Short mmCIF file of C-alpha atoms in Angstrom, two decimals:
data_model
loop_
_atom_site.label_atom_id
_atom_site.label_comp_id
_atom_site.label_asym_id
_atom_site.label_seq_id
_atom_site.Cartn_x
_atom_site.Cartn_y
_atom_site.Cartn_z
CA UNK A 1 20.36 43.92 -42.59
CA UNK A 2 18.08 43.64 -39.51
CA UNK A 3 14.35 43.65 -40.19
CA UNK A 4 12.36 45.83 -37.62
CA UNK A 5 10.59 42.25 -35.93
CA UNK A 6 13.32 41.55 -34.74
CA UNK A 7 14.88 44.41 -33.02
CA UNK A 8 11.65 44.42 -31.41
CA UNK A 9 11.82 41.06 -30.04
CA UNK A 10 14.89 41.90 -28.57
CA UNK A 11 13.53 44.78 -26.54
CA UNK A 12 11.39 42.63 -25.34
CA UNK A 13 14.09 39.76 -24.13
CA UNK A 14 16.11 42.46 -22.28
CA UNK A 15 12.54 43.60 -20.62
CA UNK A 16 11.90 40.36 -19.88
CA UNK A 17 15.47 39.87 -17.91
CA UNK A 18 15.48 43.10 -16.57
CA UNK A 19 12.25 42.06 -14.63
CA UNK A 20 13.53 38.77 -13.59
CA UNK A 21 16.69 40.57 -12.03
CA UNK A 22 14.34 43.02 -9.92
CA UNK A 23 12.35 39.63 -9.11
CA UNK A 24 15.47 38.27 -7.90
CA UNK A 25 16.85 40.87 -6.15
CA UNK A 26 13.74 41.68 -4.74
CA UNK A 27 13.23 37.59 -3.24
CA UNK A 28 17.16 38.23 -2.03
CA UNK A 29 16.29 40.99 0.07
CA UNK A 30 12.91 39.30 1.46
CA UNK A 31 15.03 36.56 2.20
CA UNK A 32 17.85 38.45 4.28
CA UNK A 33 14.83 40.50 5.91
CA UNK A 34 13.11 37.09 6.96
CA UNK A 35 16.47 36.11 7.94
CA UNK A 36 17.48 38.90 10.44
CA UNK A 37 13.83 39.11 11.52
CA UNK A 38 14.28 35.10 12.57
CA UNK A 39 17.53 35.88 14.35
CA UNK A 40 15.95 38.52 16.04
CA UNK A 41 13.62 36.89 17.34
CA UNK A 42 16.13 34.06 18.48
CA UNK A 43 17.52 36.70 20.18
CA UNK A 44 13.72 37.79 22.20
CA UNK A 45 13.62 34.12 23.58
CA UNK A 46 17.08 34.24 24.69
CA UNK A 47 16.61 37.04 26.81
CA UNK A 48 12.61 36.04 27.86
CA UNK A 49 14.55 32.29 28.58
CA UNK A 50 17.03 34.26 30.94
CA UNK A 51 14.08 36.31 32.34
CA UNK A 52 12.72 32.86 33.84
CA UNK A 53 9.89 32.86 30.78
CA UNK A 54 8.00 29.93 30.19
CA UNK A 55 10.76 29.34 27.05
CA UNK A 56 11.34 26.29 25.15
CA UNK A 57 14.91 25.05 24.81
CA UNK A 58 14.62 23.86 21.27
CA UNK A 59 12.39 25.49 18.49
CA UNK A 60 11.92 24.76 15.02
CA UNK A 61 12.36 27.28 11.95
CA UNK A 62 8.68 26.85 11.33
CA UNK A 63 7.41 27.16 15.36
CA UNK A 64 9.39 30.36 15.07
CA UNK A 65 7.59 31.79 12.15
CA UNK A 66 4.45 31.00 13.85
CA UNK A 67 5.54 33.13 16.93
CA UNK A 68 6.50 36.10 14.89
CA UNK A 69 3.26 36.02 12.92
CA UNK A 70 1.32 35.95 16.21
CA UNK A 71 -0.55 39.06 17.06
CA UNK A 72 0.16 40.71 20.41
CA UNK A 73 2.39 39.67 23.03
CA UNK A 74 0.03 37.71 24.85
CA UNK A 75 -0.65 35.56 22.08
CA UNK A 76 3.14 34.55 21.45
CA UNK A 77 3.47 34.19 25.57
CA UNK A 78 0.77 31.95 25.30
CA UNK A 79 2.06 30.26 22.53
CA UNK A 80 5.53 29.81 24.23
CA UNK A 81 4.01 28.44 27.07
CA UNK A 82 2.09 25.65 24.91
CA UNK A 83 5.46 24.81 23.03
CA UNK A 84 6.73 24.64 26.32
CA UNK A 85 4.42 21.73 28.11
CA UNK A 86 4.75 20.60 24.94
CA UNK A 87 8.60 19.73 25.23
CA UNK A 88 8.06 19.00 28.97
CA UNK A 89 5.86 16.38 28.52
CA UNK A 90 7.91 14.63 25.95
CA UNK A 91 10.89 15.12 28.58
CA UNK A 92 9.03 13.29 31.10
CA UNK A 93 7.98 10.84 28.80
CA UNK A 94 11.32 9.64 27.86
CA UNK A 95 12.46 9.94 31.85
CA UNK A 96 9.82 7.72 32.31
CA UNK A 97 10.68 5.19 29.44
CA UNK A 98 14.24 4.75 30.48
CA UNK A 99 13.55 4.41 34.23
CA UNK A 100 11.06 1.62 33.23
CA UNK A 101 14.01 0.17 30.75
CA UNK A 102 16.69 0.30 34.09
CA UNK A 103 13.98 -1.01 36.18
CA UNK A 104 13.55 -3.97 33.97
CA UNK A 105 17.12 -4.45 33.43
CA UNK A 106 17.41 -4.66 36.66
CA UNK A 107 14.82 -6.89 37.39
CA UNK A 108 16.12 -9.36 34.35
CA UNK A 109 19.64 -8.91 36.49
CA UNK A 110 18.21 -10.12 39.90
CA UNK A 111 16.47 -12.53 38.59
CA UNK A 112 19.33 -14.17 36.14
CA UNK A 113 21.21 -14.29 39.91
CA UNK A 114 18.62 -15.92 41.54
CA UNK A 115 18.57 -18.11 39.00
CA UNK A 116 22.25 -18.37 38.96
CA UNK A 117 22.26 -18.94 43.00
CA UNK A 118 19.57 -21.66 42.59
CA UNK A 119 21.31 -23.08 40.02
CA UNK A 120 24.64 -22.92 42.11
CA UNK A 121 22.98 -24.09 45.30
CA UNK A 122 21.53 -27.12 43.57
CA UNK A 123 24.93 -28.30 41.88
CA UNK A 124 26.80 -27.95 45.08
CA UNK A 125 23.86 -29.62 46.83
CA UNK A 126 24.03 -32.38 44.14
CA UNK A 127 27.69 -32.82 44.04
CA UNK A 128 27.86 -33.07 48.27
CA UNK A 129 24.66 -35.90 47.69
CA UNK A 130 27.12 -37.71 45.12
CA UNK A 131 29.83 -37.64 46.97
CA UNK A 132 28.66 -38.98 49.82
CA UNK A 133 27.19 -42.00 47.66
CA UNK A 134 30.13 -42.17 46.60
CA UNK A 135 31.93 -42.47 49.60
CA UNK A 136 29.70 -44.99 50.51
CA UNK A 137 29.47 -47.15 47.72
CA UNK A 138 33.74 -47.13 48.36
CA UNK A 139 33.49 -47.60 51.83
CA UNK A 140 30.97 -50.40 51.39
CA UNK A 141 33.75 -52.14 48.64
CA UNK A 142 36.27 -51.77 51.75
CA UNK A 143 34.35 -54.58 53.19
CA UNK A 144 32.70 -56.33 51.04
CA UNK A 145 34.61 -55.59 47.57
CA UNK A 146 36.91 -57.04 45.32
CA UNK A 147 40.70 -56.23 46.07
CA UNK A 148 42.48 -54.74 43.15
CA UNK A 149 46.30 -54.49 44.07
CA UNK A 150 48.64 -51.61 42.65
CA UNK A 151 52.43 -52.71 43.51
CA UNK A 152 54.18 -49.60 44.51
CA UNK A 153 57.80 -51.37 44.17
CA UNK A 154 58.97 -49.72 41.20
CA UNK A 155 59.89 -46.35 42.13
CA UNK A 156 63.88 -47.12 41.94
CA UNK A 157 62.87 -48.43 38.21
CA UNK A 158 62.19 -45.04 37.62
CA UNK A 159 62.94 -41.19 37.35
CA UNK A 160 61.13 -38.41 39.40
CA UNK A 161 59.14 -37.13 36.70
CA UNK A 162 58.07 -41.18 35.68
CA UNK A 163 57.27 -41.33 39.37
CA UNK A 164 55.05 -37.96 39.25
CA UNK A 165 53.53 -39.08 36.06
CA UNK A 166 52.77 -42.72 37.69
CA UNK A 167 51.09 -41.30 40.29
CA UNK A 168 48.89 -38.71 38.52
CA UNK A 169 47.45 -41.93 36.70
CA UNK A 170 46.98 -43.41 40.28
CA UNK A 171 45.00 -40.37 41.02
CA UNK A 172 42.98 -40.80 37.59
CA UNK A 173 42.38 -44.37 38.52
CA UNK A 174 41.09 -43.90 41.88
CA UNK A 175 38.83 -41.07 40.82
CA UNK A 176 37.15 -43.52 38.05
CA UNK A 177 36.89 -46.39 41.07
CA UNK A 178 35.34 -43.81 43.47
CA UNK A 179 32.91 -43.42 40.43
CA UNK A 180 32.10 -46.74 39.52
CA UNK A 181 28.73 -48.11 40.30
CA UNK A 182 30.71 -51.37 41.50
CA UNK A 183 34.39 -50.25 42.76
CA UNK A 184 37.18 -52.07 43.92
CA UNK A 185 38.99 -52.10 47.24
CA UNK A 186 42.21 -50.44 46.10
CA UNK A 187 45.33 -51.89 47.80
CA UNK A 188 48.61 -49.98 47.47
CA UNK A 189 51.07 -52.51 48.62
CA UNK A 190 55.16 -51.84 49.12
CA UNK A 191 54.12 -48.52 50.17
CA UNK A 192 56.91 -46.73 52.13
CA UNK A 193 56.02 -43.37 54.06
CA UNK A 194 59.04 -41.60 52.68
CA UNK A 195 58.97 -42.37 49.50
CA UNK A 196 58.78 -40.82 45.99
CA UNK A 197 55.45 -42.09 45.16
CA UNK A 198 54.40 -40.57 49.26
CA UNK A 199 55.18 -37.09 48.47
CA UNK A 200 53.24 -36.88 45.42
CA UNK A 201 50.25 -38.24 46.16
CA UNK A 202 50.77 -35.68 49.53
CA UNK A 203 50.99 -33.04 46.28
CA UNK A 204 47.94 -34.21 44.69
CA UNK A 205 45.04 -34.76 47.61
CA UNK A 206 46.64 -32.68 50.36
CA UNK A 207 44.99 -33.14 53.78
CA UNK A 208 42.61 -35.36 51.65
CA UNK A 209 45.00 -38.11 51.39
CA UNK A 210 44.54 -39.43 55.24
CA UNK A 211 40.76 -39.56 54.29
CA UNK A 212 40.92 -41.51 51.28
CA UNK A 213 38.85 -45.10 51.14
CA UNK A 214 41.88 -47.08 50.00
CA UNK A 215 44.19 -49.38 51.82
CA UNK A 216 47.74 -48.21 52.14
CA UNK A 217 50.37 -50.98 53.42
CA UNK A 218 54.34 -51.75 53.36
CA UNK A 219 53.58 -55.20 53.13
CA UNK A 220 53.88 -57.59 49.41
CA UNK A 221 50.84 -58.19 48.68
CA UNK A 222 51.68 -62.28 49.10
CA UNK A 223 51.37 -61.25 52.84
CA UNK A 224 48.06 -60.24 52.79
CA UNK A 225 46.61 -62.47 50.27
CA UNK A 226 46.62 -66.14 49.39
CA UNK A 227 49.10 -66.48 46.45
CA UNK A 228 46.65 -69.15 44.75
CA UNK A 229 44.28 -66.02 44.69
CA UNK A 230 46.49 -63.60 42.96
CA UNK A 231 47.24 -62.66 39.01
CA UNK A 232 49.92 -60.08 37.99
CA UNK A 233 48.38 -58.40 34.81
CA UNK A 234 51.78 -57.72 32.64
CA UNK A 235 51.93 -57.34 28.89
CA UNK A 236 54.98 -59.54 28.95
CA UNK A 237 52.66 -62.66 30.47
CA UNK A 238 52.76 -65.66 27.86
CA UNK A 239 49.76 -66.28 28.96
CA UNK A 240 46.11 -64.68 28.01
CA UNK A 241 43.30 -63.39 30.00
CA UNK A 242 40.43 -65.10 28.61
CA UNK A 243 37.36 -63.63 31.10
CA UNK A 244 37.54 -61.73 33.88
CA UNK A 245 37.41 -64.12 37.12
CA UNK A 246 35.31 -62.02 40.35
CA UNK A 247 37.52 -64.42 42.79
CA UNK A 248 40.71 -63.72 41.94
CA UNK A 249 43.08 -60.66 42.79
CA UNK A 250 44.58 -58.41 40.48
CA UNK A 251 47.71 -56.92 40.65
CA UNK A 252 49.15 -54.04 38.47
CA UNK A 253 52.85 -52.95 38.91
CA UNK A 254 52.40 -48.67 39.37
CA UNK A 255 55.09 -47.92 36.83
CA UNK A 256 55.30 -46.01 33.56
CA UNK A 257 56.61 -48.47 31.31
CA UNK A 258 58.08 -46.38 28.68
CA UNK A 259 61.30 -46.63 30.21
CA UNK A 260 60.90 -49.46 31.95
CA UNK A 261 63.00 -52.93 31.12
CA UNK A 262 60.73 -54.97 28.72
CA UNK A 263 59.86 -58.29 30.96
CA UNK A 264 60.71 -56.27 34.40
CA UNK A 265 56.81 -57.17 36.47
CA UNK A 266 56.68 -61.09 34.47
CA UNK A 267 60.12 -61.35 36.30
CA UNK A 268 58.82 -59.94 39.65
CA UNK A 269 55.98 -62.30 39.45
CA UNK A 270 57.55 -65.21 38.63
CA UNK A 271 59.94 -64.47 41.26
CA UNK A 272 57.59 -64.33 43.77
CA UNK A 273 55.65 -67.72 41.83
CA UNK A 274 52.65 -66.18 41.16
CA UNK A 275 50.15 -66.45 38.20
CA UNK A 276 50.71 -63.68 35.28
CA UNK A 277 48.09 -63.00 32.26
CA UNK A 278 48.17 -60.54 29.47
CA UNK A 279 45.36 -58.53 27.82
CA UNK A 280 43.70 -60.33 24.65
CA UNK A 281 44.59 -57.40 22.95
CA UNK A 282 45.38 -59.02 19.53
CA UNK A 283 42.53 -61.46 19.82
CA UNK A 284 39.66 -58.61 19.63
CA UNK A 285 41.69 -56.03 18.32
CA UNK A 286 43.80 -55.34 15.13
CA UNK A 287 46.84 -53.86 16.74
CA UNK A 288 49.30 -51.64 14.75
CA UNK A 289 52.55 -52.34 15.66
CA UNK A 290 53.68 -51.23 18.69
CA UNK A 291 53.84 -51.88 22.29
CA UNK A 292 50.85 -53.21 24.72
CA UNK A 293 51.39 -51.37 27.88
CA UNK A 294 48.12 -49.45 28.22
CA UNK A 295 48.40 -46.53 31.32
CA UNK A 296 47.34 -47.35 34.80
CA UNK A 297 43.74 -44.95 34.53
CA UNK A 298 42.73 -47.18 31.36
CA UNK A 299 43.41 -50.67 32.57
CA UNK A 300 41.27 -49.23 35.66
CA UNK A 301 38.29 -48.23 32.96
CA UNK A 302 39.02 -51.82 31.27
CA UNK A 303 39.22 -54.17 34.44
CA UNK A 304 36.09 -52.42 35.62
CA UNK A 305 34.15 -52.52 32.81
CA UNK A 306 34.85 -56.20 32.45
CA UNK A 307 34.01 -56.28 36.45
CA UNK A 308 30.01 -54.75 35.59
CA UNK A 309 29.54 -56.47 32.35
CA UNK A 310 32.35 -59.00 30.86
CA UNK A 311 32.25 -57.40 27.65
CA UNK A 312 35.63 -57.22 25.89
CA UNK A 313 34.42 -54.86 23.22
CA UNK A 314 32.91 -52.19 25.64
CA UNK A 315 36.18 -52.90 27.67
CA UNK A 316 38.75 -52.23 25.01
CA UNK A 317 36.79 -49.47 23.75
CA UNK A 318 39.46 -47.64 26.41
CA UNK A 319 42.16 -48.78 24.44
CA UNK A 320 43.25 -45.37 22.50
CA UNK A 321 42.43 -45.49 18.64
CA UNK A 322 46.18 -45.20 17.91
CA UNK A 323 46.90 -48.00 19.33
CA UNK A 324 44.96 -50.32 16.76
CA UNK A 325 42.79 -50.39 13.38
CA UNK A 326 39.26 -51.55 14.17
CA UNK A 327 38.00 -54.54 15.76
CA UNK A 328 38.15 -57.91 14.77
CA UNK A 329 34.60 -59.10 13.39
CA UNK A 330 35.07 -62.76 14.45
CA UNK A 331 37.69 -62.81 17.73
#
């Protein structure tokens, strides 16, 4: 049923695949020839590397194509030896680049500690400089400063770890007085040498506690100063501070009053007849409820703050904020 056109166009197709086989078969074995002549010629540099031959390490698929098509063996040496300086020169290059990257790195390293030393030298140079003004300013309130009294007669009020926890506030305080521009001349007063209160301030400052700028006595302080001249600060006082008088002496009981008998330093000082006042806390503050015994480092911030500037606002800015609401607009 076949016409003769098209049997002949089918001759043709299977002529036409039978010659694309033969093509392919033909580029299969060029490949594989190309193939074993490139490993054999991987296998010449091998041996001319071994030799001591002026070799590359690493050569490309086309480089090596280009040394088999050169034509004598004078002409591939020579092109060895170019491939060669070639991959030395990039070598050297990149020797060169990193030692210039360490050398750098190293010079950033010296000079962030140079930096760092001057930086160090100057801080400890500056904190020697403040101390000593420090120590000055202090020693010059020794003579010529107001006396702020701390009574140290509570310590059978209290437990060991109230007593520890009174003193580290006497070690806050006296840290913010060394500070101030204007300190006071700290007085501890019913100090005893073997006491509770002795051993951990020995804890705290060490050898340092001989060389303190403070004035350490076993005497009340109504033998050392005029009772007319002396206020006990106590949150029990009926009685409120109104401004902050530069002629009287304070006295604040060293106690932590958390556990301490409400009314216990109002008794002592009326006891001993002297003149009590209170904090106007509720006056330019509105106080949650609660009670007003403030620790013994921020009545020192307050009492000196009213001592550079008589400002009850900055002054009871060391009151902490849970302590109260805001501040009254009108006190």
């Amino acid at each position: 049923s076949c016409n003769p056109s098209e049997k002949l166009d089918l001759d043709a197709w299977k002529k036409v695949v039978k010659s694309a086989l033969r093509e392919e078969a033909s580029e299969t074995v060029t490949e594989s020839k190309e193939l074993s002549a490139l490993a054999a010629a991987r296998e010449i540099l091998e041996m001319w590397r071994l030799a001591g031959r002026l070799v590359p390490e690493n050569i490309s698929e086309e480089q090596l194509k280009t040394f088999m098509e050169c034509p004598s063996k004078s002409a591939k040496k020579k092109y060895l030896k170019f491939l060669y300086l070639k991959e030395l020169y990039k070598k050297n290059d990149k020797r060169k680049m990193e030692e210039k990257r360490e050398r750098r790195l190293e010079t950033q390293e010296q000079a962030s500690e140079t930096d760092e030393t001057k930086r160090s030298s100057f801080v400890c140079l500056w904190s020697s400089s403040m101390d000593r003004a420090y120590n000055w300013r202090v020693a010059q309130s020794m003579i010529f400063g107001q006396p702020l009294v701390f009574d140290m007669s509570y310590e059978k009020d209290m437990s060991i770890r109230e007593v520890a926890n009174t003193v580290r506030q006497l070690v806050l305080s006296e840290a913010s007085n060394r500070r101030s521009v204007d300190p006071f001349h700290i007085h501890f007063c019913n100090f005893k040498e073997d006491s509770l209160y002795h051993k951990e301030f020995i804890k705290h400052y060490r050898e340092a506690w001989s060389k303190l700028l403070i004035t350490v006595t076993d005497q009340c302080y109504t033998e050392v100063f005029p009772k007319d001249k002396l206020i006990y600060l106590t949150a029990d006082s009926p009685k409120v501070m109104k401004t902050f008088d530069h002629n009287k002496i304070y006295i604040i009981g060293s106690m932590v009053d958390k556990s301490i008998k409400t009314g216990l330093s109002l008794a002592r000082a009326k006891r001993l007849g002297l003149e009590t006042a209170a904090l106007p806390l509720e006056k330019y503050l509105h106080w949650n409820t609660g009670a007003k015994n403030l620790t013994l480092d921020q009545m020192m911030h307050i009492l000196l703050t009213l001592k550079d500037t008589g400002d009850w606002k900055k002054a009871l800015e060391f009151v902490p904020k849970r302590k109260y609401c805001g501040f009254v607009s009108k006190p």
